[in-house]
Coordinates of C-alpha atoms in Angstrom, one line a residue:
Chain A
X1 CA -32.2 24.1 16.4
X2 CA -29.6 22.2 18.6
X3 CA -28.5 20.2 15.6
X4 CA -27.9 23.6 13.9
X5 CA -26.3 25.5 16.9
X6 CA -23.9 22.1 16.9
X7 CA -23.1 22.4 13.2
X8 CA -22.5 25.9 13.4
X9 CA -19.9 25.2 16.3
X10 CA -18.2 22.4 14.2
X11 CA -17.8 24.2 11.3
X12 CA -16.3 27.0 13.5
X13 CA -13.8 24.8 14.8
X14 CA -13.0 23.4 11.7
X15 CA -12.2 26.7 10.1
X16 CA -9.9 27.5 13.0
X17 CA -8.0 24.5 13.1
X18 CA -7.0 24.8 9.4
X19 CA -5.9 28.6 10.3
X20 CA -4.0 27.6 13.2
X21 CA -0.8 26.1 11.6
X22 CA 2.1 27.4 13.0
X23 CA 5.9 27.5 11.9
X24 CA 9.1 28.0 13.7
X25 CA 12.5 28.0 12.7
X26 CA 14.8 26.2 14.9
X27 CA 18.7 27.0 14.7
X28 CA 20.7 23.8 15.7
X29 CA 24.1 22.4 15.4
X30 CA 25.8 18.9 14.6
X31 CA 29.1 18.5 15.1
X32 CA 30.5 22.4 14.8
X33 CA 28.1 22.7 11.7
X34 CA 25.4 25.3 12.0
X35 CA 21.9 24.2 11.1
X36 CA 18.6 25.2 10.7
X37 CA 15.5 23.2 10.7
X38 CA 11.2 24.4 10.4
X39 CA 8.9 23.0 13.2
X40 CA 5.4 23.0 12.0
X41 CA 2.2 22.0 13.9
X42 CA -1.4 23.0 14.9
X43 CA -1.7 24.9 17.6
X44 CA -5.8 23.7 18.0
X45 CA -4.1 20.1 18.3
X46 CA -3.3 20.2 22.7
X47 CA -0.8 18.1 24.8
X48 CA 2.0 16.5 23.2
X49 CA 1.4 14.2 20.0
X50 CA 3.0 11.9 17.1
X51 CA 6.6 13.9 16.2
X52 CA 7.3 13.1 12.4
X53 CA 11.0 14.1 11.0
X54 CA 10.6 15.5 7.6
X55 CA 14.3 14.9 5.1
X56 CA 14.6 16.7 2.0
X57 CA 15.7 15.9 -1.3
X58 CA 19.0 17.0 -2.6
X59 CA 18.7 20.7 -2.7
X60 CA 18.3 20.7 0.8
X61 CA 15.3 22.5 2.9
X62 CA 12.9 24.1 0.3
X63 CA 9.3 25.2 0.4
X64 CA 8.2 21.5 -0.6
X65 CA 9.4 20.0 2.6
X66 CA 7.7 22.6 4.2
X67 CA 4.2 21.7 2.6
X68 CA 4.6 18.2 3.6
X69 CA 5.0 19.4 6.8
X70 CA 1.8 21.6 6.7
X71 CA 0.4 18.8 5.4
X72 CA 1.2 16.3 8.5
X73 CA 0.3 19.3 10.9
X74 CA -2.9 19.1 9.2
X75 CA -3.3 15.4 10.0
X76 CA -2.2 16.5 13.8
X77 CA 1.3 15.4 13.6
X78 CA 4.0 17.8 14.7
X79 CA 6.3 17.6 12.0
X80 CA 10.4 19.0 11.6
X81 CA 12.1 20.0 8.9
X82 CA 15.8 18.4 9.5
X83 CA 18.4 20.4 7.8
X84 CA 21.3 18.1 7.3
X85 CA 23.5 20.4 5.3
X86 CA 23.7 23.7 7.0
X87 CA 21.9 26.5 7.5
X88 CA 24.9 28.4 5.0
X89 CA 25.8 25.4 2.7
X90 CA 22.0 25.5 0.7
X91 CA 22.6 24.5 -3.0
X92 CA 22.0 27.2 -5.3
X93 CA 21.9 24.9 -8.2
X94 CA 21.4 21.4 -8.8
X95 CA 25.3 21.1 -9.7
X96 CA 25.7 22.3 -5.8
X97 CA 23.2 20.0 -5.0
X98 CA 24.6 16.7 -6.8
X99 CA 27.8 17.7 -5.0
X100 CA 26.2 18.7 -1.6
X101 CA 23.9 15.0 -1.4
X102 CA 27.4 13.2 -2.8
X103 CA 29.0 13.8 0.4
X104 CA 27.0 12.6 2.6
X105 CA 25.8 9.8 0.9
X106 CA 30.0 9.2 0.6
X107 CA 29.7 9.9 4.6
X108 CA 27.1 7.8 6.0
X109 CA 28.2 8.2 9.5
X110 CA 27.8 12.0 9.2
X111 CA 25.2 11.4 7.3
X112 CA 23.5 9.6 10.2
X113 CA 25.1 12.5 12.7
X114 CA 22.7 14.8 11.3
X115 CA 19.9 13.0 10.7
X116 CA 20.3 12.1 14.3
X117 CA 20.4 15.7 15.1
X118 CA 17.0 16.4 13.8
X119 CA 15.2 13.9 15.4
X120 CA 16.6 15.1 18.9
X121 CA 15.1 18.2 18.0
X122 CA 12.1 17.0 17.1
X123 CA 12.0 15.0 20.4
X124 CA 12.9 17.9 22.3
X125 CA 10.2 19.8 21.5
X126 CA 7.3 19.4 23.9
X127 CA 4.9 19.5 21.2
X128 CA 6.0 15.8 20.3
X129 CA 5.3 12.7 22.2
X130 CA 9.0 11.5 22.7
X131 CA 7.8 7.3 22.4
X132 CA 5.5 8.2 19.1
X133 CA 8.2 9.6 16.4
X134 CA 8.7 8.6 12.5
X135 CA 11.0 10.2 9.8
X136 CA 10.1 10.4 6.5
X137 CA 12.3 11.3 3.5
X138 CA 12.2 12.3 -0.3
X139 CA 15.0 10.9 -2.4
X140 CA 18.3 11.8 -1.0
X141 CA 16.1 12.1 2.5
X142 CA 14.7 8.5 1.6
X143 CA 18.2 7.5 1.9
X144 CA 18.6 9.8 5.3
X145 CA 15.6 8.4 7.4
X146 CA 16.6 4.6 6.0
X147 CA 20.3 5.2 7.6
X148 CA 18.6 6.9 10.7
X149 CA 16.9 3.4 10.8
X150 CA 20.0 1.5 10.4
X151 CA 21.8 3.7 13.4
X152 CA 19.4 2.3 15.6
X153 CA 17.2 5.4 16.5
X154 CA 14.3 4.6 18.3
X155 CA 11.3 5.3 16.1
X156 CA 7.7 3.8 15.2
X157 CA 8.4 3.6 11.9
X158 CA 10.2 5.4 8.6
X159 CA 8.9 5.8 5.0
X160 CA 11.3 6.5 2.0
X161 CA 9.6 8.0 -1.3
X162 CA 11.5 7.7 -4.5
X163 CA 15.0 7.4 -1.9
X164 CA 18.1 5.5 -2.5
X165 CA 18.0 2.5 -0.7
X166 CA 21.5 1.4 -1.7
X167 CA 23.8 0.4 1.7
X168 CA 27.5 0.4 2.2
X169 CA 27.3 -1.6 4.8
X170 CA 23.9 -4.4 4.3
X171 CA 25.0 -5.8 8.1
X172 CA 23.4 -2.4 9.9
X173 CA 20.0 -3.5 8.9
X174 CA 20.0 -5.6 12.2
X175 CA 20.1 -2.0 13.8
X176 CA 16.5 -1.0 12.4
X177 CA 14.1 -1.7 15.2
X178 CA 10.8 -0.6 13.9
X179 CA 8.7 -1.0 10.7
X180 CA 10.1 0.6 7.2
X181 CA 7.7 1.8 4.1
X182 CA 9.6 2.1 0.9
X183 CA 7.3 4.3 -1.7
X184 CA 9.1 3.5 -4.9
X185 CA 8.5 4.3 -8.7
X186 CA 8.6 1.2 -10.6
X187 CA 10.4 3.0 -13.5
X188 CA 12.4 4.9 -11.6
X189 CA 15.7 5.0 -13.7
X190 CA 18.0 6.3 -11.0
X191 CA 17.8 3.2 -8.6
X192 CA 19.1 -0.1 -10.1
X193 CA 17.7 -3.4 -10.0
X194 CA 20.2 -4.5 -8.3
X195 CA 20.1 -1.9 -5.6
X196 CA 16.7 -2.5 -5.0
X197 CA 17.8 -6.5 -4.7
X198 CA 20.3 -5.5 -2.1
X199 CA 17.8 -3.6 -0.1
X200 CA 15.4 -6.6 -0.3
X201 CA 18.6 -8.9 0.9
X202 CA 19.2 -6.5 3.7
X203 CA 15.8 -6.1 4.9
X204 CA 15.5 -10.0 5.1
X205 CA 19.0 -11.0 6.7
X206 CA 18.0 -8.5 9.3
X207 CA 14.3 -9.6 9.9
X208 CA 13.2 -5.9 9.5
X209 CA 9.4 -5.8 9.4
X210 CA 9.5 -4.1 5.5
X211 CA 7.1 -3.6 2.9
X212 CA 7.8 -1.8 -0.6
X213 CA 5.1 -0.5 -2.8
X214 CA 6.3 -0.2 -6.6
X215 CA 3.2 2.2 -8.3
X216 CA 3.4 1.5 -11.9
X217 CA 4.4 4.3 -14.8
X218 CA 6.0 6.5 -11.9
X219 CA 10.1 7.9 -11.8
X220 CA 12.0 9.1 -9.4
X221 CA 10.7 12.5 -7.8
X222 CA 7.1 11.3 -8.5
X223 CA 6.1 13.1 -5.5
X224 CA 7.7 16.5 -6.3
X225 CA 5.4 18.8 -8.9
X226 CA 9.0 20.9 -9.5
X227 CA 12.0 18.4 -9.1
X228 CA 14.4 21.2 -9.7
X229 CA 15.8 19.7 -13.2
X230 CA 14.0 18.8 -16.6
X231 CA 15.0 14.9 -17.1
X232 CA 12.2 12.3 -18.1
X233 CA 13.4 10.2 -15.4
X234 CA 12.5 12.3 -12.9
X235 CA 8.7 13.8 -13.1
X236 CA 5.9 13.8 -11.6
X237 CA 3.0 11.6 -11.0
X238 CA -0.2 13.0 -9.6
X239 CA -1.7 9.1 -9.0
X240 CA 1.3 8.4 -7.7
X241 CA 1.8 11.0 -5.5
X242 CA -1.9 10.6 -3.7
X243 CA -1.5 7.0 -3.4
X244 CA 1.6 6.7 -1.8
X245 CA 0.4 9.6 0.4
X246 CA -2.7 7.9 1.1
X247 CA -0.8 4.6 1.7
X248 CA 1.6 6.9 4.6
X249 CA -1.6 8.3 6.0
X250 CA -2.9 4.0 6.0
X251 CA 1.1 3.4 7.6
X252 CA 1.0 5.8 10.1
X253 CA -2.4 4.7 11.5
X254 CA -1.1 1.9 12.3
X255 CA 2.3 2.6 13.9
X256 CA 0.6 5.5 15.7
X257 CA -2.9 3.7 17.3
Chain B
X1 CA -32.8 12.3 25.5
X2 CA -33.2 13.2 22.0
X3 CA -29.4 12.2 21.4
X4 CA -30.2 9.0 23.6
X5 CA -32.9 7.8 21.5
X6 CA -30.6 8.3 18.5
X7 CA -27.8 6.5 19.9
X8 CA -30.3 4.0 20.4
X9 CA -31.4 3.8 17.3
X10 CA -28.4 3.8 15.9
X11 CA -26.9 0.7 17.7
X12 CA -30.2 -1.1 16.6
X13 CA -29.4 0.1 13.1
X14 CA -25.9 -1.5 13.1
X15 CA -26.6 -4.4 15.2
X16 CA -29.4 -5.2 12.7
X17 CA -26.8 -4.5 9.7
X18 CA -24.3 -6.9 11.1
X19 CA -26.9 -9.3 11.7
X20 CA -28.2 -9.8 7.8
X21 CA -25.3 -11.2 5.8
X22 CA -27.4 -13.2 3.7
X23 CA -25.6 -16.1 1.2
X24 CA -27.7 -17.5 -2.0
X25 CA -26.3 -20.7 -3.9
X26 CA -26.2 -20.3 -7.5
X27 CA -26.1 -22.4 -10.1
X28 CA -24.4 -21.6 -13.9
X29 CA -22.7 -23.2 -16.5
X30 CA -20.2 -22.4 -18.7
X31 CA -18.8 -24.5 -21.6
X32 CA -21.1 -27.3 -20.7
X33 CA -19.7 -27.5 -17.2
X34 CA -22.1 -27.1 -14.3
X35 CA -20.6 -24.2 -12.1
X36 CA -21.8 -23.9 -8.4
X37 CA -21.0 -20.5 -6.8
X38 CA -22.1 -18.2 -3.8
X39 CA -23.4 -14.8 -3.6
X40 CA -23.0 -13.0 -0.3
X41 CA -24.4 -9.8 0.7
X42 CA -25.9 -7.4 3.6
X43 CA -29.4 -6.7 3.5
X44 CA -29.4 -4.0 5.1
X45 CA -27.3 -2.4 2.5
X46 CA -30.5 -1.1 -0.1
X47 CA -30.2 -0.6 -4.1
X48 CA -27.4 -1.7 -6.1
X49 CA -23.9 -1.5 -4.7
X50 CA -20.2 -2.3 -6.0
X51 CA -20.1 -6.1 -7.2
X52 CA -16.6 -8.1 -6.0
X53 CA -15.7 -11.5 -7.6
X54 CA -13.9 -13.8 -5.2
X55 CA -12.0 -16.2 -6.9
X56 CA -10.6 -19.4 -4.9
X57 CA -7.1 -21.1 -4.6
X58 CA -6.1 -24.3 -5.3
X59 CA -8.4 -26.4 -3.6
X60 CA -12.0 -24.6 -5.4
X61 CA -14.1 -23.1 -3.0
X62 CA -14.1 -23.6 0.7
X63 CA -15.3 -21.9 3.8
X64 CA -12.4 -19.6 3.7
X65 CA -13.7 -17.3 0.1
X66 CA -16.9 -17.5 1.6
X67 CA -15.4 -16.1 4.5
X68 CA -14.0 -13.2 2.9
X69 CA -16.9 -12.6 0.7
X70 CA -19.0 -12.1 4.1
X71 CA -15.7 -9.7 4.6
X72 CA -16.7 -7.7 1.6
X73 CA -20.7 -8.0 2.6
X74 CA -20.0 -6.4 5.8
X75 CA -18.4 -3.4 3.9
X76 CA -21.2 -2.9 2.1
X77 CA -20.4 -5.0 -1.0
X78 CA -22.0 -7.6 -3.0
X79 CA -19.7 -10.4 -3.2
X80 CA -19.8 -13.8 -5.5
X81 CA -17.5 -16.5 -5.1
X82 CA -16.7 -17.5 -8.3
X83 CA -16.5 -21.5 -9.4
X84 CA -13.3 -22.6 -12.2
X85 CA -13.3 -26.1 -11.4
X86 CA -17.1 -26.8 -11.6
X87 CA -19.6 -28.4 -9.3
X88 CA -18.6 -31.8 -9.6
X89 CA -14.7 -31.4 -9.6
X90 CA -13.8 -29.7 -6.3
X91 CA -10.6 -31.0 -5.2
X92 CA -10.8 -33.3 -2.0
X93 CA -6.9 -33.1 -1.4
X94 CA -4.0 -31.4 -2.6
X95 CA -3.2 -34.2 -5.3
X96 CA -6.3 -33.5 -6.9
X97 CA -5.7 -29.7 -6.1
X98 CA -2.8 -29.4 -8.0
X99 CA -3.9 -31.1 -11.2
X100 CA -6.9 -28.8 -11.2
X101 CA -4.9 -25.7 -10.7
X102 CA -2.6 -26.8 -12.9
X103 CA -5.3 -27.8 -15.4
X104 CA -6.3 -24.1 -15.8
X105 CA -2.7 -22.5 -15.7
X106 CA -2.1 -24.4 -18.8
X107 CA -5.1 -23.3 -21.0
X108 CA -6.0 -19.8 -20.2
X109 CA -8.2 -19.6 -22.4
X110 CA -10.2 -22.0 -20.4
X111 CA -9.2 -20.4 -17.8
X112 CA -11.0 -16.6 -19.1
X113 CA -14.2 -18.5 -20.0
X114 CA -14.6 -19.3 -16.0
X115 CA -13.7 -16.3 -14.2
X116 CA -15.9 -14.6 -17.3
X117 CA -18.4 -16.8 -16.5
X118 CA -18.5 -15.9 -13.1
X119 CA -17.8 -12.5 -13.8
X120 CA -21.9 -12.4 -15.5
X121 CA -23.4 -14.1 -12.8
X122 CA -22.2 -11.0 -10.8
X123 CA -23.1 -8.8 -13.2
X124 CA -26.5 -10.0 -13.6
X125 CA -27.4 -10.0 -10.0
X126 CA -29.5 -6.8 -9.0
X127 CA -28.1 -6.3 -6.0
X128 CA -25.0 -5.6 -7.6
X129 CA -23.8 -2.0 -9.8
X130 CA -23.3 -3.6 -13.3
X131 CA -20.5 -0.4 -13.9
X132 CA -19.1 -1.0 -10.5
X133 CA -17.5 -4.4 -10.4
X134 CA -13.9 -5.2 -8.7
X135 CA -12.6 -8.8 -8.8
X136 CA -10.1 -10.0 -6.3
X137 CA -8.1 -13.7 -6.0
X138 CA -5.8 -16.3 -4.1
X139 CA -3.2 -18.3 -4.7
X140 CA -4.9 -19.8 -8.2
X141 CA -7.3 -17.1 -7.9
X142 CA -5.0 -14.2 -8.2
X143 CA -4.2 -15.9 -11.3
X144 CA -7.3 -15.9 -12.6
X145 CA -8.3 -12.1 -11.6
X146 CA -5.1 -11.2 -13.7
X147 CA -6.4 -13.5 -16.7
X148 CA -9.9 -11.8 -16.4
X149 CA -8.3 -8.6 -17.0
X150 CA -5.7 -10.0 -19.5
X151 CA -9.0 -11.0 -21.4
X152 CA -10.3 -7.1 -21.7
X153 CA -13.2 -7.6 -18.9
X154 CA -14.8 -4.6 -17.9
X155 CA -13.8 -4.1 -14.0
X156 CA -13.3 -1.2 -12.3
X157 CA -9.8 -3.2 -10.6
X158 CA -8.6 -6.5 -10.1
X159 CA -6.7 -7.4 -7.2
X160 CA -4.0 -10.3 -6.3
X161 CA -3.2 -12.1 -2.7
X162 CA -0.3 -14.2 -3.8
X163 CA -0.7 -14.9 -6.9
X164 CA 1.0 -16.3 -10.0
X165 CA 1.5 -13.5 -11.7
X166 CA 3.3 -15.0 -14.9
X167 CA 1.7 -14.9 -18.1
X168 CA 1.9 -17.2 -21.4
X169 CA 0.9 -14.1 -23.5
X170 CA 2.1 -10.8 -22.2
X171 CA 1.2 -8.9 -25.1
X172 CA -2.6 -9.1 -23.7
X173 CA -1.6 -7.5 -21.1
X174 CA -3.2 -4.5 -23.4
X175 CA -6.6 -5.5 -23.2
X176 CA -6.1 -4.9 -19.7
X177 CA -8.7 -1.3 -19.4
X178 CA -8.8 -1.2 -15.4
X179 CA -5.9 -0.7 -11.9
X180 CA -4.2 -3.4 -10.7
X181 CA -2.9 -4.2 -7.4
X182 CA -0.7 -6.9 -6.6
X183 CA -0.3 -8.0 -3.0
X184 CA 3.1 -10.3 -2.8
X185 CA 5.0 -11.7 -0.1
X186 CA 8.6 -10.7 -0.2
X187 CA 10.0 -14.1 0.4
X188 CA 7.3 -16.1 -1.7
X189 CA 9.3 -19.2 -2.9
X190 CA 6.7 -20.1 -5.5
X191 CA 7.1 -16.9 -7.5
X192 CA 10.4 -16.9 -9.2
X193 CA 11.8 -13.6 -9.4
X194 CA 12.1 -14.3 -13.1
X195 CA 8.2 -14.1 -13.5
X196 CA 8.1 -11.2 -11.2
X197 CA 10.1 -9.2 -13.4
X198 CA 8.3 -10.7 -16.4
X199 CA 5.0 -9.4 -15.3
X200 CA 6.4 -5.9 -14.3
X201 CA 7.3 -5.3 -17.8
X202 CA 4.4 -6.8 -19.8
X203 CA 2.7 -4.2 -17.3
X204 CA 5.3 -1.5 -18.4
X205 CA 4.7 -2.2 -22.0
X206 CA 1.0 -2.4 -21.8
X207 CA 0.7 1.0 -20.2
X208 CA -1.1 -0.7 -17.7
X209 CA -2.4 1.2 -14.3
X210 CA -1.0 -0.8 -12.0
X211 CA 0.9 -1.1 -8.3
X212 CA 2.7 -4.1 -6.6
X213 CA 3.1 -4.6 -2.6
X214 CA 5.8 -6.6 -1.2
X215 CA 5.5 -7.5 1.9
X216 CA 8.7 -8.2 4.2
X217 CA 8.3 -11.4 5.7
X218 CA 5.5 -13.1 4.2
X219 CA 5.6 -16.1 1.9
X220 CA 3.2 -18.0 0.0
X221 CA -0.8 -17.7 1.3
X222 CA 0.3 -15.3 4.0
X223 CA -3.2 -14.4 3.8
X224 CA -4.4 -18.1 4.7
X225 CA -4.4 -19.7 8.4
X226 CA -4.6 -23.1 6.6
X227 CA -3.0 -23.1 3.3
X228 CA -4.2 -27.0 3.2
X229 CA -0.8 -28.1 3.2
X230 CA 2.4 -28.0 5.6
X231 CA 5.3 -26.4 3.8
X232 CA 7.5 -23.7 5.1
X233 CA 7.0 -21.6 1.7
X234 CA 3.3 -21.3 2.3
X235 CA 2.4 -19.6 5.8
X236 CA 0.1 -17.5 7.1
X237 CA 1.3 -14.2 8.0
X238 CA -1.3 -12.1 10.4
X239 CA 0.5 -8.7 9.7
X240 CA 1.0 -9.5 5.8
X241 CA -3.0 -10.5 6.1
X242 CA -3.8 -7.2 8.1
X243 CA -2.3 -5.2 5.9
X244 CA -3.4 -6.3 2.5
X245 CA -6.9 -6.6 3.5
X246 CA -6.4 -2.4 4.7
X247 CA -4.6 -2.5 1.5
X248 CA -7.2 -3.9 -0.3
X249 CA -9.7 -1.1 1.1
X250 CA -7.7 1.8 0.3
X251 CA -7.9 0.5 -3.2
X252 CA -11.5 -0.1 -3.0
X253 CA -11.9 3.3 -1.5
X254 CA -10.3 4.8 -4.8
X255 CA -12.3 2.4 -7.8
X256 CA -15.6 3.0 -6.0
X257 CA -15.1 6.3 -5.0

């Protein structure tokens, strides 16, 4: 009868921890431009915890950052949305968004400004423990959280999927001062061999403690069930997708003991 | 007390469990050669469970594959260290380690009658899931787990701790019918990027499910305290080892679900 009583109670708190995600948008600004970000946790998660910085792909903030970072507030993370382009310059179109990720990725240093910004927001918050923070990034963010890295933020750790790891400058990788996960499709038509060589180069001139996992038969976007553009490089890969969630889940649990 | 008596019995339980790693020599032969492996296993595990074939570097089998088949026994696995060299012509030095090794990279088809070989004494073992079976390598080893799948072996995954991963026939890389993961140190002088990229497309081409870990850092054995030898290309790596061995789980976790 205890056992049952017990169950009962677990199963209760179960079912109110999944309904307990809550969202909150978060106006912001970087350098005169006006931004606006999504802070998502779970509110049956108490006291201050892990802080993870969520960067979108190239048409900026769209529901599918927001998932992952339902998804992380499942896990008990408080995750943030980082808005890098402005809260009034989101692509309406993928040519807007070629032209909108273009510039920054032209502009590392603002590109790092306002990656920079979201983290401070994210460490702000007093949901999030301000000495346990990672950033994670899908392609154009996969670049963003590996030049947060290379500006010398003070993280636990960042994980690109399917991001451009290309580098203007190779000599900042002696900036990155915690551990890096590189989710990459081996097929993946949009980063070069030699790009991916560089990054390698990089990582080792600069003793970064790296790792890179290559999942077979996956392209770019292989995380993203709607990459926004019909183009057999870019599609996604359900086994791909779980596993290199599975192996961020496996990352995290170690940066964050 | 109720819950007392449980925790009690519970301790007992895995006190008992850790306790019971139980090893069996067994003989076998294949091709006229006397083969001499080792089957490790927790008796407190009961019925059938998932078989893993352990298949030694360079220097045939020592204490350390016995080692990590006690590794896969305490995770509830039946493990059998697998003999290529034969009972008689275990290497006593790294002279006579190299010519063996090198023995067997230079006729695979040798090479597939072994690890096949050893692949049925597994098999045929009751304690072990005949439609459950994994196979996992070092050094040589990784090799071989690669040539058992190249040969069209019925596994559920191979895996490879720095391995060769080069193959005289790519074209069998079609026979290959189960996942592949390929853990690799990032700065492994032994593997020439040339055979890296070879293997990646004979994977590509075969349609093969497959995934490949670099990790920063590491070299050659990173997964070995004592490689055997002293040479700056070969070194054990603690975080390399941690991680591929988590690695290695998370993969296990998804073939033996």
């Amino acid at each position: 009868m205890k056992t049952m009583l017990l169950s009962a109670v677990l199963l209760a708190g179960a079912a109110a921890a999944s309904a307990a995600i809550q969202t909150k948008t978060v106006d912001y600004q970087q350098g005169g431009a006006a931004l606006q970000g999504e802070l998502v946790w779970d509110d049956a998660v108490s006291g201050p915890r892990p802080g993870v910085l969520v960067v979108h792909q190239w048409l900026g903030i769209t529901d599918y950052e927001k998932h992952r970072a339902t998804m992380l507030a499942q896990l008990g993370y408080v995750a943030f949305c980082a808005d890098i382009y402005g809260r009034d310059a989101r692509p309406k179109n993928v040519g807007e968004a070629g032209a909108a990720a273009g510039k920054y990725k032209a502009d590392r240093a603002l590109l790092r400004g306002r990656v920079n910004a979201g983290l401070a927001q994210l460490k702000q918050s007093e949901l999030a423990d301000p000495k346990r923070l990672a950033a994670i990034g899908y392609c154009f963010g996969g670049t963003a959280v590996l030049e947060l890295a290379r500006s010398g933020a003070e993280l636990n750790g960042v994980v690109s999927f399917h991001g451009g790891l290309d580098s203007p400058a190779p000599a900042d990788g002696r900036n990155i001062k915690c551990p890096v996960l590189v989710c990459h499709g081996a097929d993946d038509p949009f980063e070069k061999p030699e790009d991916l060589a560089a990054f390698e180069s990089e990582m080792r001139e600069a003793k970064v403690d790296w790792r890179l996992i290559k999942y077979g038969g996956a392209v770019h976007s292989f995380t993203q069930p709607d990459p926004g553009f019909v183009n057999p490089g870019a599609r996604y890969n359900e086994k791909a997708d779980k596993r290199s969630w599975a192996d961020l889940k496996l990352f995290f649990a170690e940066i964050f003991p």
